[in-house]
PDB file of C-alpha atoms in Angstrom:
ATOM      1  CA  UNK A   1      31.054 -10.067   2.580  1.00  0.00           C
ATOM      2  CA  UNK A   2      27.817  -9.517   0.797  1.00  0.00           C
ATOM      3  CA  UNK A   3      24.814 -10.409   2.945  1.00  0.00           C
ATOM      4  CA  UNK A   4      22.611 -13.083   1.421  1.00  0.00           C
ATOM      5  CA  UNK A   5      19.183 -11.838   0.063  1.00  0.00           C
ATOM      6  CA  UNK A   6      15.950 -13.140   1.590  1.00  0.00           C
ATOM      7  CA  UNK A   7      13.211 -14.737  -0.585  1.00  0.00           C
ATOM      8  CA  UNK A   8       9.789 -15.159   0.864  1.00  0.00           C
ATOM      9  CA  UNK A   9       7.876 -18.320  -0.152  1.00  0.00           C
ATOM     10  CA  UNK A  10       4.144 -18.182   0.590  1.00  0.00           C
ATOM     11  CA  UNK A  11       1.997 -21.361   0.083  1.00  0.00           C
ATOM     12  CA  UNK A  12      -0.475 -23.118   2.371  1.00  0.00           C
ATOM     13  CA  UNK A  13       0.843 -26.676   1.194  1.00  0.00           C
ATOM     14  CA  UNK A  14       4.019 -27.809   2.939  1.00  0.00           C
ATOM     15  CA  UNK A  15       4.969 -30.032  -0.219  1.00  0.00           C
ATOM     16  CA  UNK A  16       4.852 -26.928  -2.321  1.00  0.00           C
ATOM     17  CA  UNK A  17       7.087 -24.911  -0.061  1.00  0.00           C
ATOM     18  CA  UNK A  18       9.538 -27.794  -0.075  1.00  0.00           C
ATOM     19  CA  UNK A  19       9.523 -28.107  -3.830  1.00  0.00           C
ATOM     20  CA  UNK A  20      10.228 -24.294  -4.046  1.00  0.00           C
ATOM     21  CA  UNK A  21      13.037 -24.606  -1.560  1.00  0.00           C
ATOM     22  CA  UNK A  22      14.594 -27.413  -3.655  1.00  0.00           C
ATOM     23  CA  UNK A  23      14.299 -25.400  -6.864  1.00  0.00           C
ATOM     24  CA  UNK A  24      15.732 -22.205  -5.311  1.00  0.00           C
ATOM     25  CA  UNK A  25      18.377 -23.773  -3.094  1.00  0.00           C
ATOM     26  CA  UNK A  26      21.064 -23.446  -5.835  1.00  0.00           C
ATOM     27  CA  UNK A  27      20.794 -19.545  -5.614  1.00  0.00           C
ATOM     28  CA  UNK A  28      22.300 -19.818  -2.236  1.00  0.00           C
ATOM     29  CA  UNK A  29      20.032 -17.194  -0.646  1.00  0.00           C
ATOM     30  CA  UNK A  30      18.012 -17.262   2.604  1.00  0.00           C
ATOM     31  CA  UNK A  31      14.621 -18.785   1.966  1.00  0.00           C
ATOM     32  CA  UNK A  32      11.779 -17.848   4.457  1.00  0.00           C
ATOM     33  CA  UNK A  33       8.578 -19.913   4.618  1.00  0.00           C
ATOM     34  CA  UNK A  34       5.070 -18.619   5.147  1.00  0.00           C
ATOM     35  CA  UNK A  35       2.075 -20.904   5.074  1.00  0.00           C
ATOM     36  CA  UNK A  36      -0.606 -18.097   4.971  1.00  0.00           C
ATOM     37  CA  UNK A  37      -1.179 -14.612   3.771  1.00  0.00           C
ATOM     38  CA  UNK A  38      -1.249 -13.525   7.373  1.00  0.00           C
ATOM     39  CA  UNK A  39       2.026 -15.207   8.137  1.00  0.00           C
ATOM     40  CA  UNK A  40       3.630 -13.518   5.097  1.00  0.00           C
ATOM     41  CA  UNK A  41       2.533 -10.164   6.264  1.00  0.00           C
ATOM     42  CA  UNK A  42       3.910 -10.725   9.676  1.00  0.00           C
ATOM     43  CA  UNK A  43       7.324 -11.760   8.147  1.00  0.00           C
ATOM     44  CA  UNK A  44       7.344  -8.511   6.055  1.00  0.00           C
ATOM     45  CA  UNK A  45       7.003  -6.363   9.217  1.00  0.00           C
ATOM     46  CA  UNK A  46      10.479  -7.169  10.251  1.00  0.00           C
ATOM     47  CA  UNK A  47      12.533  -8.459   7.339  1.00  0.00           C
ATOM     48  CA  UNK A  48      13.525  -7.075   3.845  1.00  0.00           C
ATOM     49  CA  UNK A  49      13.037  -9.420   0.963  1.00  0.00           C
ATOM     50  CA  UNK A  50      14.378  -9.410  -2.584  1.00  0.00           C
ATOM     51  CA  UNK A  51      11.331 -11.079  -4.034  1.00  0.00           C
ATOM     52  CA  UNK A  52       8.068 -12.814  -2.947  1.00  0.00           C
ATOM     53  CA  UNK A  53       6.805 -16.029  -4.531  1.00  0.00           C
ATOM     54  CA  UNK A  54       3.076 -16.059  -3.613  1.00  0.00           C
ATOM     55  CA  UNK A  55       0.588 -18.850  -4.115  1.00  0.00           C
ATOM     56  CA  UNK A  56      -2.766 -17.521  -5.520  1.00  0.00           C
ATOM     57  CA  UNK A  57      -5.317 -20.036  -4.064  1.00  0.00           C
ATOM     58  CA  UNK A  58      -4.863 -20.234  -0.344  1.00  0.00           C
ATOM     59  CA  UNK A  59      -7.695 -20.520   2.390  1.00  0.00           C
ATOM     60  CA  UNK A  60      -8.454 -17.417   4.174  1.00  0.00           C
ATOM     61  CA  UNK A  61      -6.500 -14.597   2.795  1.00  0.00           C
ATOM     62  CA  UNK A  62      -5.794 -15.519  -0.804  1.00  0.00           C
ATOM     63  CA  UNK A  63      -2.851 -14.376  -2.796  1.00  0.00           C
ATOM     64  CA  UNK A  64      -4.602 -11.498  -4.480  1.00  0.00           C
ATOM     65  CA  UNK A  65      -5.546 -10.115  -1.152  1.00  0.00           C
ATOM     66  CA  UNK A  66      -2.173 -10.545   0.343  1.00  0.00           C
ATOM     67  CA  UNK A  67      -0.727  -8.726  -2.545  1.00  0.00           C
ATOM     68  CA  UNK A  68      -3.017  -5.901  -2.023  1.00  0.00           C
ATOM     69  CA  UNK A  69      -1.955  -5.536   1.585  1.00  0.00           C
ATOM     70  CA  UNK A  70       1.686  -5.704   0.570  1.00  0.00           C
ATOM     71  CA  UNK A  71       1.302  -2.931  -2.091  1.00  0.00           C
ATOM     72  CA  UNK A  72      -0.574  -0.674   0.387  1.00  0.00           C
ATOM     73  CA  UNK A  73       2.490  -0.671   2.835  1.00  0.00           C
ATOM     74  CA  UNK A  74       5.135   1.820   2.152  1.00  0.00           C
ATOM     75  CA  UNK A  75       7.781  -0.520   3.484  1.00  0.00           C
ATOM     76  CA  UNK A  76       6.897  -3.366   1.079  1.00  0.00           C
ATOM     77  CA  UNK A  77       5.080  -1.816  -1.910  1.00  0.00           C
ATOM     78  CA  UNK A  78       8.339  -2.040  -4.063  1.00  0.00           C
ATOM     79  CA  UNK A  79       9.033  -5.707  -3.398  1.00  0.00           C
ATOM     80  CA  UNK A  80       8.483  -7.735  -6.646  1.00  0.00           C
ATOM     81  CA  UNK A  81       5.820 -10.336  -6.332  1.00  0.00           C
ATOM     82  CA  UNK A  82       5.711 -13.440  -8.568  1.00  0.00           C
ATOM     83  CA  UNK A  83       2.284 -15.231  -8.477  1.00  0.00           C
ATOM     84  CA  UNK A  84       2.258 -19.024  -8.637  1.00  0.00           C
ATOM     85  CA  UNK A  85      -0.968 -20.811  -9.278  1.00  0.00           C
ATOM     86  CA  UNK A  86      -2.390 -24.217 -10.056  1.00  0.00           C
ATOM     87  CA  UNK A  87      -5.512 -22.831 -11.609  1.00  0.00           C
ATOM     88  CA  UNK A  88      -6.003 -21.112 -15.004  1.00  0.00           C
ATOM     89  CA  UNK A  89      -9.039 -19.127 -15.531  1.00  0.00           C
ATOM     90  CA  UNK A  90      -7.861 -17.443 -18.740  1.00  0.00           C
ATOM     91  CA  UNK A  91      -6.572 -13.946 -19.457  1.00  0.00           C
ATOM     92  CA  UNK A  92      -8.937 -12.227 -17.009  1.00  0.00           C
ATOM     93  CA  UNK A  93      -7.325 -14.200 -14.046  1.00  0.00           C
ATOM     94  CA  UNK A  94      -3.900 -13.364 -15.261  1.00  0.00           C
ATOM     95  CA  UNK A  95      -4.688  -9.684 -15.635  1.00  0.00           C
ATOM     96  CA  UNK A  96      -6.136  -9.728 -12.090  1.00  0.00           C
ATOM     97  CA  UNK A  97      -2.559 -10.826 -10.898  1.00  0.00           C
ATOM     98  CA  UNK A  98      -0.923  -8.097 -12.687  1.00  0.00           C
ATOM     99  CA  UNK A  99      -3.545  -5.590 -11.400  1.00  0.00           C
ATOM    100  CA  UNK A 100      -2.709  -6.707  -7.876  1.00  0.00           C
ATOM    101  CA  UNK A 101       0.908  -5.665  -8.487  1.00  0.00           C
ATOM    102  CA  UNK A 102       2.587  -8.788  -9.571  1.00  0.00           C
ATOM    103  CA  UNK A 103       5.708  -8.598 -11.804  1.00  0.00           C
ATOM    104  CA  UNK A 104       4.953 -12.172 -13.096  1.00  0.00           C
ATOM    105  CA  UNK A 105       2.223 -14.843 -13.091  1.00  0.00           C
ATOM    106  CA  UNK A 106       3.268 -18.473 -13.442  1.00  0.00           C
ATOM    107  CA  UNK A 107       0.856 -21.377 -13.764  1.00  0.00           C
ATOM    108  CA  UNK A 108       1.881 -24.746 -12.231  1.00  0.00           C
ATOM    109  CA  UNK A 109       3.428 -26.999 -13.155  1.00  0.00           C
ATOM    110  CA  UNK A 110       6.275 -24.644 -14.124  1.00  0.00           C
ATOM    111  CA  UNK A 111       9.705 -25.230 -15.510  1.00  0.00           C
ATOM    112  CA  UNK A 112      12.091 -25.119 -12.468  1.00  0.00           C
ATOM    113  CA  UNK A 113      14.921 -23.649 -14.605  1.00  0.00           C
ATOM    114  CA  UNK A 114      12.749 -20.794 -15.743  1.00  0.00           C
ATOM    115  CA  UNK A 115      11.476 -19.947 -12.209  1.00  0.00           C
ATOM    116  CA  UNK A 116      14.948 -20.008 -10.783  1.00  0.00           C
ATOM    117  CA  UNK A 117      16.241 -17.609 -13.550  1.00  0.00           C
ATOM    118  CA  UNK A 118      13.275 -15.176 -12.984  1.00  0.00           C
ATOM    119  CA  UNK A 119      13.991 -15.100  -9.180  1.00  0.00           C
ATOM    120  CA  UNK A 120      17.754 -14.769  -9.788  1.00  0.00           C
ATOM    121  CA  UNK A 121      17.173 -11.514 -11.801  1.00  0.00           C
ATOM    122  CA  UNK A 122      15.409  -9.933  -8.826  1.00  0.00           C
ATOM    123  CA  UNK A 123      17.926 -11.181  -6.246  1.00  0.00           C
ATOM    124  CA  UNK A 124      20.723  -9.646  -8.411  1.00  0.00           C
ATOM    125  CA  UNK A 125      18.982  -6.305  -8.630  1.00  0.00           C
ATOM    126  CA  UNK A 126      18.313  -6.363  -4.877  1.00  0.00           C
ATOM    127  CA  UNK A 127      21.846  -7.203  -4.066  1.00  0.00           C
ATOM    128  CA  UNK A 128      23.214  -4.415  -6.359  1.00  0.00           C
ATOM    129  CA  UNK A 129      20.670  -2.039  -4.934  1.00  0.00           C
ATOM    130  CA  UNK A 130      21.756  -2.772  -1.398  1.00  0.00           C
ATOM    131  CA  UNK A 131      25.416  -2.309  -2.287  1.00  0.00           C
ATOM    132  CA  UNK A 132      24.832   1.127  -4.025  1.00  0.00           C
ATOM    133  CA  UNK A 133      22.849   2.268  -0.985  1.00  0.00           C
ATOM    134  CA  UNK A 134      25.598   1.338   1.435  1.00  0.00           C
ATOM    135  CA  UNK A 135      28.234   2.952  -0.781  1.00  0.00           C
ATOM    136  CA  UNK A 136      26.101   5.987  -1.040  1.00  0.00           C
ATOM    137  CA  UNK A 137      25.575   6.377   2.670  1.00  0.00           C
ATOM    138  CA  UNK A 138      29.354   6.011   3.181  1.00  0.00           C
ATOM    139  CA  UNK A 139      29.921   8.878   0.643  1.00  0.00           C
ATOM    140  CA  UNK A 140      27.498  11.071   2.509  1.00  0.00           C
ATOM    141  CA  UNK A 141      29.198  10.402   5.719  1.00  0.00           C
ATOM    142  CA  UNK A 142      32.628  11.224   4.220  1.00  0.00           C
ATOM    143  CA  UNK A 143      31.318  14.539   2.784  1.00  0.00           C
ATOM    144  CA  UNK A 144      29.569  15.476   6.069  1.00  0.00           C
ATOM    145  CA  UNK A 145      32.781  14.820   7.946  1.00  0.00           C
ATOM    146  CA  UNK A 146      34.495  17.418   5.627  1.00  0.00           C
ATOM    147  CA  UNK A 147      36.998  15.028   3.947  1.00  0.00           C
ATOM    148  CA  UNK A 148      38.711  16.149   0.836  1.00  0.00           C
ATOM    149  CA  UNK A 149      36.490  16.629  -2.170  1.00  0.00           C
ATOM    150  CA  UNK A 150      38.699  14.550  -4.169  1.00  0.00           C
ATOM    151  CA  UNK A 151      37.864  11.431  -2.053  1.00  0.00           C
ATOM    152  CA  UNK A 152      34.188  12.081  -2.319  1.00  0.00           C
ATOM    153  CA  UNK A 153      34.477  12.589  -6.082  1.00  0.00           C
ATOM    154  CA  UNK A 154      36.473   9.466  -6.532  1.00  0.00           C
ATOM    155  CA  UNK A 155      33.981   7.341  -4.726  1.00  0.00           C
ATOM    156  CA  UNK A 156      31.049   9.046  -6.476  1.00  0.00           C
ATOM    157  CA  UNK A 157      32.644   8.184  -9.740  1.00  0.00           C
ATOM    158  CA  UNK A 158      33.080   4.559  -8.706  1.00  0.00           C
ATOM    159  CA  UNK A 159      29.479   4.419  -7.667  1.00  0.00           C
ATOM    160  CA  UNK A 160      28.325   5.880 -10.945  1.00  0.00           C
ATOM    161  CA  UNK A 161      30.477   3.405 -12.843  1.00  0.00           C
ATOM    162  CA  UNK A 162      29.127   0.494 -11.014  1.00  0.00           C
ATOM    163  CA  UNK A 163      25.470   1.688 -11.519  1.00  0.00           C
ATOM    164  CA  UNK A 164      26.263   2.171 -15.368  1.00  0.00           C
ATOM    165  CA  UNK A 165      27.415  -1.378 -15.501  1.00  0.00           C
ATOM    166  CA  UNK A 166      24.118  -2.480 -13.846  1.00  0.00           C
ATOM    167  CA  UNK A 167      22.280  -0.409 -16.264  1.00  0.00           C
ATOM    168  CA  UNK A 168      23.929  -2.006 -19.198  1.00  0.00           C
ATOM    169  CA  UNK A 169      23.054  -5.567 -17.875  1.00  0.00           C
ATOM    170  CA  UNK A 170      19.463  -4.444 -17.285  1.00  0.00           C
ATOM    171  CA  UNK A 171      19.168  -2.937 -20.870  1.00  0.00           C
ATOM    172  CA  UNK A 172      20.416  -6.212 -22.295  1.00  0.00           C
ATOM    173  CA  UNK A 173      17.865  -8.156 -20.227  1.00  0.00           C
ATOM    174  CA  UNK A 174      15.100  -5.762 -21.182  1.00  0.00           C
ATOM    175  CA  UNK A 175      15.847  -6.418 -24.886  1.00  0.00           C
ATOM    176  CA  UNK A 176      15.576 -10.150 -24.107  1.00  0.00           C
ATOM    177  CA  UNK A 177      12.288  -9.756 -22.407  1.00  0.00           C
ATOM    178  CA  UNK A 178      11.063  -7.442 -25.370  1.00  0.00           C
ATOM    179  CA  UNK A 179      11.278 -10.469 -27.548  1.00  0.00           C
ATOM    180  CA  UNK A 180       9.486 -12.832 -25.085  1.00  0.00           C
ATOM    181  CA  UNK A 181       5.974 -14.004 -25.631  1.00  0.00           C
ATOM    182  CA  UNK A 182       5.283 -14.242 -21.816  1.00  0.00           C
ATOM    183  CA  UNK A 183       2.682 -11.786 -20.610  1.00  0.00           C
ATOM    184  CA  UNK A 184       4.772 -10.894 -17.612  1.00  0.00           C
ATOM    185  CA  UNK A 185       7.804  -9.950 -19.633  1.00  0.00           C
ATOM    186  CA  UNK A 186       6.889  -6.224 -20.214  1.00  0.00           C
ATOM    187  CA  UNK A 187       5.885  -5.862 -16.544  1.00  0.00           C
ATOM    188  CA  UNK A 188       9.303  -7.319 -15.356  1.00  0.00           C
ATOM    189  CA  UNK A 189      11.165  -5.061 -17.699  1.00  0.00           C
ATOM    190  CA  UNK A 190       9.237  -1.922 -16.609  1.00  0.00           C
ATOM    191  CA  UNK A 191       9.833  -2.814 -12.983  1.00  0.00           C
ATOM    192  CA  UNK A 192      13.726  -2.958 -13.568  1.00  0.00           C
ATOM    193  CA  UNK A 193      13.650   0.232 -15.282  1.00  0.00           C
ATOM    194  CA  UNK A 194      11.860   1.987 -12.489  1.00  0.00           C
ATOM    195  CA  UNK A 195      14.246   0.699  -9.920  1.00  0.00           C
ATOM    196  CA  UNK A 196      17.393   1.691 -11.839  1.00  0.00           C
ATOM    197  CA  UNK A 197      15.922   5.141 -12.664  1.00  0.00           C
ATOM    198  CA  UNK A 198      15.370   5.623  -8.963  1.00  0.00           C
ATOM    199  CA  UNK A 199      18.970   4.599  -8.061  1.00  0.00           C
ATOM    200  CA  UNK A 200      20.342   6.845 -10.708  1.00  0.00           C
ATOM    201  CA  UNK A 201      18.210   9.837  -9.403  1.00  0.00           C
ATOM    202  CA  UNK A 202      19.451   9.228  -5.855  1.00  0.00           C
ATOM    203  CA  UNK A 203      23.198   9.059  -7.001  1.00  0.00           C
ATOM    204  CA  UNK A 204      22.839  12.095  -9.032  1.00  0.00           C
ATOM    205  CA  UNK A 205      21.569  13.977  -6.098  1.00  0.00           C
ATOM    206  CA  UNK A 206      24.977  13.315  -4.314  1.00  0.00           C
ATOM    207  CA  UNK A 207      26.825  15.197  -6.929  1.00  0.00           C
ATOM    208  CA  UNK A 208      28.208  18.627  -5.831  1.00  0.00           C
ATOM    209  CA  UNK A 209      25.712  21.464  -6.650  1.00  0.00           C
ATOM    210  CA  UNK A 210      22.755  19.137  -6.694  1.00  0.00           C
ATOM    211  CA  UNK A 211      19.590  20.482  -5.230  1.00  0.00           C
TER     212      UNK A 211
END
């Protein structure tokens, strides 16, 4: 059974957290609340998350500062961050969000369907990433245990085929994003490409004769 992904929701207003939970409940994943930047950083110390929805305007540590801390930590630097904001100070404010490491920047009020679709992309990528890592670890154990090369080769071929399928889906998504007028589309596509390239590199390293 595939373990549910965790999604971190960060907002100082309880009503906003409740609204996000209502929007994302259809994804059937684990939603974790944080009412401040400090609380979010604490949650990130112990749990792994597929994506973070982070409010920009919060008292104390705001969203930009929280994101900076997240990106400085090796454990959390690759977690996608989607900024949510009720204020709009123009392109400069948006670019500041991307500079802080966000993959998207959404102004409130937003379309619930659009937000759910964006989050779903990163949940799917996270889930497939976890599955591939588990199977790669199993393959390593089999090879280290001295099992037949044919078994290792068959499993490696299955992993490669699954990753190829994910790469095809990501390529189709990237083409869709390329035609988007949203400022965050290119950033999202680039993030997906980096993740998949890293997975492919790790899988290729398992092949016989790889250095």
